[in-house]
């Protein structure tokens, strides 16, 4: 049994590598840090100095590493997921926010900041963990933000994250995104969404996604665009003239979504790439 943090890290990396975890070193350090209550940098410092670790903590780390090796998402094991400047509570029943969605949030944040009114209004339709909505509310504090979610399981996590954020300019609404907040029709400046957009037959390769993310957050019908069609119609009603729609989507869906939005009457549909150069978000003007 490993007696130092360095030995424990080495064994964890070995187990995770054998299980084909894509980032074994990072995951090992994050799991050890979760048990020891330390950051990755602090774990690396303990590795370098030969620091010891007690038997109970060693056993806890071994258990968590075994769970990760079985492809349980790291974020489910730690119960937390980083997103921009936030750390969100996540677990079974809610979609784990991805780094590429941070780019989508930035587009919506920029659009909200550009609105020349004292209290611009932004809506995140299908908010899931609340990642995008909370980013909008905390990074554009003069805005009024509404987060809409209709999954009871996800809503529990959203509620916790909104509470932890302390954002008093954010309102959480339990509703179907296709009919949500009709009282705001024609009054909204920015509508943003990361909807389910995977075609029904395109089952994700990664077990972490396929087995743990809720299907309702992944699959968007036969071509993946059923929810996008509903979003287009709802956002047309919600947005004021000149308002901005921001949609996340798969890397091969940009052209089809631009065509769909243009046919619905949207203007200036354009697709942006994420940090890896893959098409990730399409924007359009009301």
Coordinates of N, CA, C and O in Angstrom, one line a residue, residues 144-280:
X144 N -30.7 41.3 -15.6 CA -31.7 40.5 -15.0 C -31.7 39.2 -15.8 O -31.9 39.2 -17.0
X145 N -31.5 38.0 -15.1 CA -31.3 36.8 -15.8 C -32.4 35.8 -15.3 O -32.7 35.7 -14.1
X146 N -33.0 35.0 -16.2 CA -33.9 34.0 -15.9 C -33.4 32.7 -16.4 O -32.9 32.6 -17.5
X147 N -33.4 31.7 -15.5 CA -32.9 30.3 -15.9 C -34.2 29.4 -15.9 O -34.9 29.3 -14.9
X148 N -34.3 28.7 -17.0 CA -35.5 27.8 -17.2 C -35.1 26.3 -17.3 O -34.2 26.0 -18.1
X149 N -35.7 25.5 -16.5 CA -35.4 24.0 -16.5 C -36.7 23.2 -16.3 O -37.5 23.7 -15.5
X150 N -36.8 22.1 -16.9 CA -38.0 21.3 -16.7 C -37.8 19.9 -16.3 O -38.7 19.1 -16.1
X151 N -36.5 19.5 -15.9 CA -36.2 18.2 -15.4 C -36.2 18.3 -13.9 O -35.4 19.1 -13.3
X152 N -37.1 17.5 -13.2 CA -37.1 17.6 -11.7 C -35.7 17.2 -11.1 O -35.3 17.8 -10.1
X153 N -35.1 16.2 -11.7 CA -33.8 15.8 -11.2 C -32.7 16.9 -11.4 O -32.0 17.3 -10.4
X154 N -32.7 17.5 -12.6 CA -31.7 18.6 -12.8 C -32.1 19.8 -11.9 O -31.2 20.5 -11.4
X155 N -33.4 20.1 -11.8 CA -33.8 21.3 -11.1 C -33.3 21.3 -9.6 O -33.0 22.4 -9.1
X156 N -33.1 20.2 -9.0 CA -32.5 20.1 -7.7 C -31.1 20.7 -7.7 O -30.7 21.4 -6.8
X157 N -30.3 20.3 -8.6 CA -29.0 20.7 -8.7 C -28.9 22.2 -9.1 O -28.1 23.0 -8.5
X158 N -29.8 22.6 -10.0 CA -29.9 24.0 -10.4 C -30.2 24.9 -9.2 O -29.5 26.0 -9.0
X159 N -31.1 24.5 -8.4 CA -31.5 25.3 -7.2 C -30.4 25.4 -6.3 O -30.1 26.5 -5.7
X160 N -29.6 24.4 -6.1 CA -28.5 24.4 -5.2 C -27.4 25.4 -5.7 O -26.8 26.2 -5.0
X161 N -27.2 25.3 -7.0 CA -26.1 26.2 -7.6 C -26.5 27.6 -7.6 O -25.7 28.5 -7.4
X162 N -27.8 27.9 -7.9 CA -28.3 29.3 -7.8 C -28.1 29.8 -6.4 O -27.7 31.0 -6.2
X163 N -28.5 29.0 -5.4 CA -28.4 29.5 -4.0 C -26.9 29.7 -3.7 O -26.6 30.7 -3.0
X164 N -26.0 28.8 -4.1 CA -24.6 29.0 -3.7 C -24.0 30.2 -4.4 O -23.1 30.8 -3.9
X165 N -24.5 30.6 -5.6 CA -24.0 31.7 -6.3 C -24.2 33.0 -5.7 O -23.4 34.0 -5.9
X166 N -25.3 33.1 -4.9 CA -25.6 34.4 -4.3 C -26.1 35.4 -5.2 O -26.2 36.6 -4.9
X167 N -26.4 35.1 -6.5 CA -26.8 36.0 -7.5 C -28.3 36.4 -7.3 O -29.2 35.6 -7.6
X168 N -28.5 37.6 -6.7 CA -29.9 38.0 -6.5 C -30.6 38.6 -7.7 O -31.8 38.9 -7.7
X169 N -29.8 38.6 -8.8 CA -30.4 39.1 -10.1 C -30.8 37.9 -11.0 O -31.1 38.1 -12.2
X170 N -30.8 36.7 -10.4 CA -31.2 35.5 -11.2 C -32.4 34.9 -10.6 O -32.5 34.7 -9.4
X171 N -33.4 34.6 -11.5 CA -34.6 33.9 -11.1 C -34.7 32.6 -11.8 O -34.5 32.5 -13.0
X172 N -35.0 31.5 -11.1 CA -35.1 30.2 -11.6 C -36.5 29.8 -11.8 O -37.4 30.0 -10.9
X173 N -36.9 29.3 -13.0 CA -38.2 28.9 -13.3 C -38.3 27.5 -13.7 O -37.5 27.0 -14.6
X174 N -39.2 26.7 -13.2 CA -39.5 25.3 -13.6 C -40.5 25.3 -14.7 O -41.7 25.6 -14.4
X175 N -40.1 25.1 -15.9 CA -41.1 25.1 -17.0 C -40.4 24.5 -18.3 O -39.2 24.4 -18.4
X176 N -41.3 24.1 -19.2 CA -40.8 23.6 -20.5 C -40.3 24.8 -21.3 O -41.0 25.8 -21.4
X177 N -39.2 24.7 -21.9 CA -38.6 25.8 -22.6 C -39.5 26.3 -23.8 O -39.4 27.4 -24.3
X178 N -40.3 25.4 -24.3 CA -41.1 25.8 -25.5 C -42.2 26.7 -25.2 O -42.8 27.4 -26.1
X179 N -42.6 26.9 -23.9 CA -43.7 27.7 -23.5 C -43.3 28.6 -22.3 O -44.2 29.3 -21.7
X180 N -42.1 28.7 -21.9 CA -41.7 29.3 -20.7 C -41.9 30.9 -20.7 O -41.8 31.5 -21.7
X181 N -42.1 31.4 -19.5 CA -42.2 32.8 -19.2 C -42.9 33.7 -20.3 O -42.3 34.6 -20.8
X182 N -44.1 33.4 -20.6 CA -44.8 34.2 -21.7 C -45.0 35.7 -21.3 O -45.1 36.5 -22.2
X183 N -44.9 36.0 -20.0 CA -45.0 37.3 -19.6 C -43.9 38.2 -20.0 O -43.9 39.5 -20.0
X184 N -42.8 37.6 -20.5 CA -41.6 38.3 -21.0 C -41.5 38.4 -22.5 O -40.5 38.9 -23.1
X185 N -42.6 38.0 -23.2 CA -42.6 38.0 -24.7 C -42.3 39.4 -25.1 O -43.0 40.4 -24.7
X186 N -41.3 39.6 -26.0 CA -41.0 40.9 -26.6 C -40.1 41.7 -25.7 O -39.8 42.9 -26.1
X187 N -39.7 41.3 -24.6 CA -39.0 42.1 -23.6 C -37.5 41.6 -23.4 O -36.8 42.3 -22.6
X188 N -37.1 40.5 -24.0 CA -35.8 39.9 -23.6 C -34.8 40.4 -24.6 O -35.0 40.6 -25.8
X189 N -33.5 40.6 -24.1 CA -32.4 41.0 -25.0 C -31.6 39.9 -25.5 O -31.1 40.0 -26.6
X190 N -31.4 38.9 -24.7 CA -30.5 37.7 -25.1 C -31.2 36.4 -24.7 O -31.6 36.3 -23.5
X191 N -31.3 35.5 -25.6 CA -31.7 34.1 -25.3 C -30.6 33.2 -25.6 O -30.0 33.3 -26.7
X192 N -30.2 32.4 -24.6 CA -29.1 31.5 -24.8 C -29.5 30.1 -24.4 O -30.4 29.9 -23.5
X193 N -29.0 29.1 -25.1 CA -29.3 27.7 -24.8 C -28.3 26.7 -25.2 O -27.7 26.9 -26.3
X194 N -28.0 25.7 -24.4 CA -27.2 24.5 -24.8 C -28.2 23.4 -24.8 O -28.3 22.6 -23.8
X195 N -29.0 23.2 -25.9 CA -30.0 22.2 -25.9 C -29.5 20.8 -26.2 O -28.3 20.7 -26.6
X196 N -30.3 19.8 -26.0 CA -29.9 18.5 -26.5 C -29.9 18.5 -28.0 O -30.8 18.9 -28.7
X197 N -28.7 18.1 -28.6 CA -28.6 18.2 -30.1 C -28.0 16.9 -30.7 O -27.7 16.9 -31.9
X198 N -27.8 15.9 -30.0 CA -27.3 14.6 -30.6 C -28.4 13.9 -31.3 O -29.5 13.7 -30.7
X199 N -28.2 13.5 -32.5 CA -29.2 12.7 -33.2 C -29.5 11.3 -32.5 O -28.5 10.8 -31.9
X200 N -30.7 10.9 -32.5 CA -31.1 9.7 -31.7 C -30.2 8.5 -31.9 O -30.0 7.7 -31.0
X201 N -29.7 8.3 -33.2 CA -28.9 7.1 -33.5 C -27.5 7.3 -33.2 O -26.7 6.3 -33.3
X202 N -27.0 8.5 -32.9 CA -25.6 8.8 -32.7 C -25.3 8.6 -31.2 O -25.0 9.6 -30.5
X203 N -25.2 7.4 -30.7 CA -24.9 7.2 -29.3 C -23.4 7.6 -29.0 O -22.5 7.2 -29.7
X204 N -23.2 8.5 -28.0 CA -21.9 8.9 -27.7 C -20.9 7.8 -27.3 O -21.3 6.8 -26.7
X205 N -19.7 7.9 -27.7 CA -18.7 6.9 -27.5 C -18.2 6.8 -26.1 O -18.0 5.7 -25.5
X206 N -18.1 7.9 -25.4 CA -17.5 8.0 -24.0 C -18.5 7.4 -23.1 O -19.7 7.9 -23.0
X207 N -18.2 6.4 -22.2 CA -19.1 5.9 -21.2 C -19.6 6.9 -20.3 O -20.7 6.9 -19.8
X208 N -18.7 7.9 -19.9 CA -19.1 9.0 -19.0 C -20.3 9.7 -19.5 O -21.2 10.1 -18.7
X209 N -20.4 9.9 -20.8 CA -21.6 10.6 -21.4 C -22.7 9.6 -21.6 O -23.9 9.9 -21.2
X210 N -22.4 8.5 -22.2 CA -23.5 7.5 -22.6 C -24.2 7.0 -21.4 O -25.4 6.8 -21.4
X211 N -23.5 6.7 -20.3 CA -24.1 6.0 -19.1 C -24.5 7.0 -18.0 O -25.3 6.6 -17.2
X212 N -24.0 8.2 -18.0 CA -24.3 9.0 -16.8 C -25.0 10.3 -17.1 O -25.8 10.8 -16.3
X213 N -24.8 11.0 -18.3 CA -25.5 12.2 -18.6 C -27.0 11.8 -18.9 O -27.2 10.8 -19.6
X214 N -28.0 12.6 -18.4 CA -29.4 12.3 -18.6 C -29.7 12.3 -20.1 O -29.3 13.3 -20.8
X215 N -30.4 11.3 -20.7 CA -30.7 11.3 -22.1 C -31.5 12.5 -22.6 O -31.2 12.9 -23.7
X216 N -32.3 13.0 -21.7 CA -33.1 14.2 -22.1 C -32.2 15.4 -22.4 O -32.6 16.4 -23.1
X217 N -31.0 15.4 -21.8 CA -30.0 16.5 -22.1 C -29.1 16.3 -23.3 O -28.4 17.1 -23.7
X218 N -29.2 15.1 -23.8 CA -28.3 14.7 -24.9 C -29.0 14.6 -26.3 O -28.5 15.2 -27.3
X219 N -30.1 13.9 -26.4 CA -30.7 13.6 -27.7 C -31.8 14.5 -28.1 O -32.7 14.8 -27.3
X220 N -31.7 15.0 -29.3 CA -32.7 15.9 -29.9 C -33.5 15.4 -31.0 O -33.7 16.1 -32.0
X221 N -33.9 14.1 -31.0 CA -34.7 13.6 -32.0 C -33.9 13.0 -33.2 O -32.7 12.9 -33.1
X222 N -34.6 12.6 -34.2 CA -33.9 11.9 -35.3 C -32.7 12.6 -35.9 O -31.7 12.0 -36.1
X223 N -32.8 13.9 -36.1 CA -31.7 14.7 -36.7 C -31.0 15.5 -35.6 O -30.1 16.3 -36.0
X224 N -31.4 15.4 -34.4 CA -30.8 16.2 -33.3 C -31.3 17.6 -33.1 O -30.9 18.3 -32.2
X225 N -32.3 18.0 -34.0 CA -32.6 19.4 -34.0 C -34.1 19.7 -33.5 O -34.6 20.8 -33.7
X226 N -34.7 18.7 -33.0 CA -36.1 18.9 -32.5 C -36.2 20.1 -31.5 O -37.1 20.9 -31.6
X227 N -35.3 20.1 -30.5 CA -35.4 21.1 -29.5 C -34.9 22.4 -30.1 O -35.5 23.5 -29.7
X228 N -34.0 22.4 -31.0 CA -33.6 23.7 -31.6 C -34.7 24.3 -32.4 O -34.9 25.5 -32.3
X229 N -35.6 23.5 -33.0 CA -36.8 24.1 -33.7 C -37.7 24.8 -32.7 O -38.2 25.8 -33.0
X230 N -37.9 24.1 -31.6 CA -38.8 24.7 -30.5 C -38.1 26.0 -30.0 O -38.8 27.0 -29.7
X231 N -36.8 25.9 -29.8 CA -36.1 27.1 -29.3 C -36.2 28.3 -30.2 O -36.4 29.4 -29.8
X232 N -36.1 28.0 -31.5 CA -36.2 29.1 -32.5 C -37.5 29.8 -32.4 O -37.6 31.0 -32.3
X233 N -38.6 29.0 -32.3 CA -39.9 29.6 -32.2 C -40.1 30.4 -30.9 O -40.7 31.5 -30.8
X234 N -39.7 29.8 -29.8 CA -39.9 30.4 -28.5 C -39.1 31.7 -28.4 O -39.5 32.7 -27.9
X235 N -37.8 31.7 -28.9 CA -37.0 32.8 -28.8 C -37.5 34.0 -29.7 O -37.3 35.2 -29.3
X236 N -38.1 33.6 -30.8 CA -38.7 34.7 -31.6 C -39.7 35.5 -30.9 O -39.9 36.7 -31.0
X237 N -40.5 34.8 -30.1 CA -41.5 35.4 -29.3 C -40.9 36.2 -28.1 O -41.4 37.3 -27.8
X238 N -39.9 35.7 -27.5 CA -39.3 36.3 -26.3 C -38.5 37.5 -26.6 O -38.6 38.5 -25.8
X239 N -37.7 37.5 -27.6 CA -36.8 38.6 -27.9 C -37.5 39.9 -28.4 O -38.4 39.8 -29.2
X240 N -36.9 41.0 -28.0 CA -37.3 42.2 -28.6 C -36.7 42.3 -30.0 O -35.7 41.6 -30.3
X241 N -37.1 43.2 -30.9 CA -36.5 43.4 -32.2 C -35.0 43.8 -31.9 O -34.7 44.7 -31.1
X242 N -34.1 43.1 -32.6 CA -32.7 43.4 -32.5 C -32.0 42.5 -31.4 O -30.8 42.5 -31.2
X243 N -32.8 41.7 -30.7 CA -32.3 40.8 -29.6 C -31.5 39.7 -30.2 O -31.6 39.4 -31.4
X244 N -30.7 39.1 -29.4 CA -29.7 38.0 -29.9 C -30.1 36.7 -29.3 O -30.4 36.5 -28.2
X245 N -30.0 35.7 -30.2 CA -30.1 34.3 -29.9 C -28.7 33.6 -30.0 O -28.0 33.8 -30.9
X246 N -28.4 32.8 -29.0 CA -27.1 32.1 -28.9 C -27.4 30.6 -28.7 O -28.0 30.3 -27.6
X247 N -27.1 29.7 -29.6 CA -27.3 28.3 -29.5 C -26.0 27.5 -29.6 O -25.3 27.7 -30.5
X248 N -25.8 26.6 -28.6 CA -24.7 25.7 -28.7 C -25.2 24.5 -29.6 O -26.4 24.1 -29.6
X249 N -24.3 23.8 -30.3 CA -24.6 22.7 -31.1 C -23.4 21.9 -31.4 O -22.2 22.2 -31.1
X250 N -23.6 20.8 -32.1 CA -22.5 19.9 -32.5 C -21.6 20.5 -33.6 O -22.1 21.4 -34.4
X251 N -20.4 20.0 -33.8 CA -19.5 20.7 -34.7 C -19.9 20.6 -36.2 O -19.4 21.3 -37.1
X252 N -20.8 19.7 -36.5 CA -21.2 19.5 -37.9 C -22.6 20.1 -38.2 O -23.2 19.9 -39.3
X253 N -23.2 20.8 -37.2 CA -24.6 21.2 -37.4 C -24.7 22.7 -37.7 O -25.9 23.2 -37.9
X254 N -23.6 23.4 -37.8 CA -23.7 24.9 -38.0 C -24.5 25.3 -39.2 O -25.4 26.1 -39.1
X255 N -24.2 24.7 -40.4 CA -24.9 25.1 -41.6 C -26.4 24.8 -41.5 O -27.2 25.6 -42.0
X256 N -26.7 23.6 -41.0 CA -28.1 23.2 -41.0 C -28.9 24.2 -40.0 O -30.0 24.5 -40.3
X257 N -28.3 24.5 -38.9 CA -29.0 25.4 -38.0 C -29.1 26.8 -38.5 O -30.1 27.5 -38.4
X258 N -28.1 27.3 -39.2 CA -28.2 28.6 -39.9 C -29.4 28.6 -40.9 O -30.1 29.6 -40.9
X259 N -29.5 27.6 -41.6 CA -30.5 27.5 -42.6 C -31.9 27.4 -41.9 O -32.9 28.1 -42.3
X260 N -32.0 26.7 -40.8 CA -33.2 26.6 -40.1 C -33.7 27.9 -39.5 O -34.8 28.3 -39.6
X261 N -32.7 28.6 -38.9 CA -33.0 29.9 -38.3 C -33.4 30.9 -39.4 O -34.4 31.7 -39.2
X262 N -32.7 31.0 -40.5 CA -33.0 31.9 -41.5 C -34.4 31.7 -42.1 O -35.2 32.6 -42.4
X263 N -34.8 30.4 -42.2 CA -36.1 30.0 -42.7 C -37.2 30.5 -41.8 O -38.3 30.8 -42.2
X264 N -36.9 30.5 -40.5 CA -37.8 31.0 -39.5 C -37.9 32.5 -39.4 O -38.8 33.0 -38.7
X265 N -37.1 33.2 -40.1 CA -37.1 34.7 -40.1 C -36.0 35.4 -39.3 O -36.1 36.6 -39.2
X266 N -35.1 34.6 -38.8 CA -34.0 35.3 -38.1 C -33.0 36.0 -39.1 O -32.9 35.6 -40.2
X267 N -32.3 37.0 -38.6 CA -31.3 37.7 -39.4 C -29.9 37.4 -39.0 O -29.7 37.1 -37.8
X268 N -29.0 37.5 -39.9 CA -27.6 37.5 -39.6 C -27.1 36.3 -38.9 O -26.3 36.3 -38.0
X269 N -27.6 35.1 -39.2 CA -27.2 33.9 -38.6 C -25.7 33.6 -38.9 O -25.3 33.7 -40.0
X270 N -25.0 33.3 -37.8 CA -23.5 33.1 -38.0 C -23.0 32.1 -37.0 O -23.5 32.0 -35.9
X271 N -22.0 31.3 -37.4 CA -21.5 30.3 -36.5 C -20.1 30.6 -36.0 O -19.3 31.1 -36.8
X272 N -19.9 30.4 -34.7 CA -18.6 30.6 -34.1 C -17.9 29.3 -33.7 O -18.6 28.3 -33.4
X273 N -16.6 29.3 -33.6 CA -15.8 28.1 -33.2 C -15.5 28.2 -31.7 O -15.4 29.2 -31.1
X274 N -15.2 27.0 -31.1 CA -14.7 26.9 -29.8 C -13.2 27.0 -29.8 O -12.6 27.3 -30.8
X275 N -12.5 26.9 -28.6 CA -11.1 27.0 -28.6 C -10.3 26.0 -29.3 O -9.1 26.2 -29.6
X276 N -10.9 24.9 -29.7 CA -10.3 23.9 -30.5 C -10.6 24.0 -32.0 O -10.2 23.2 -32.8
X277 N -11.2 25.1 -32.3 CA -11.5 25.4 -33.7 C -12.7 24.7 -34.3 O -12.9 24.7 -35.5
X278 N -13.5 24.1 -33.5 CA -14.7 23.3 -33.9 C -15.9 24.2 -33.9 O -16.1 25.0 -32.9
X279 N -16.8 24.2 -34.9 CA -18.0 24.9 -34.8 C -18.8 24.6 -33.5 O -19.0 23.4 -33.2
X280 N -19.2 25.6 -32.8 CA -19.8 25.3 -31.5 C -21.0 26.1 -31.2 O -21.9 25.6 -30.4

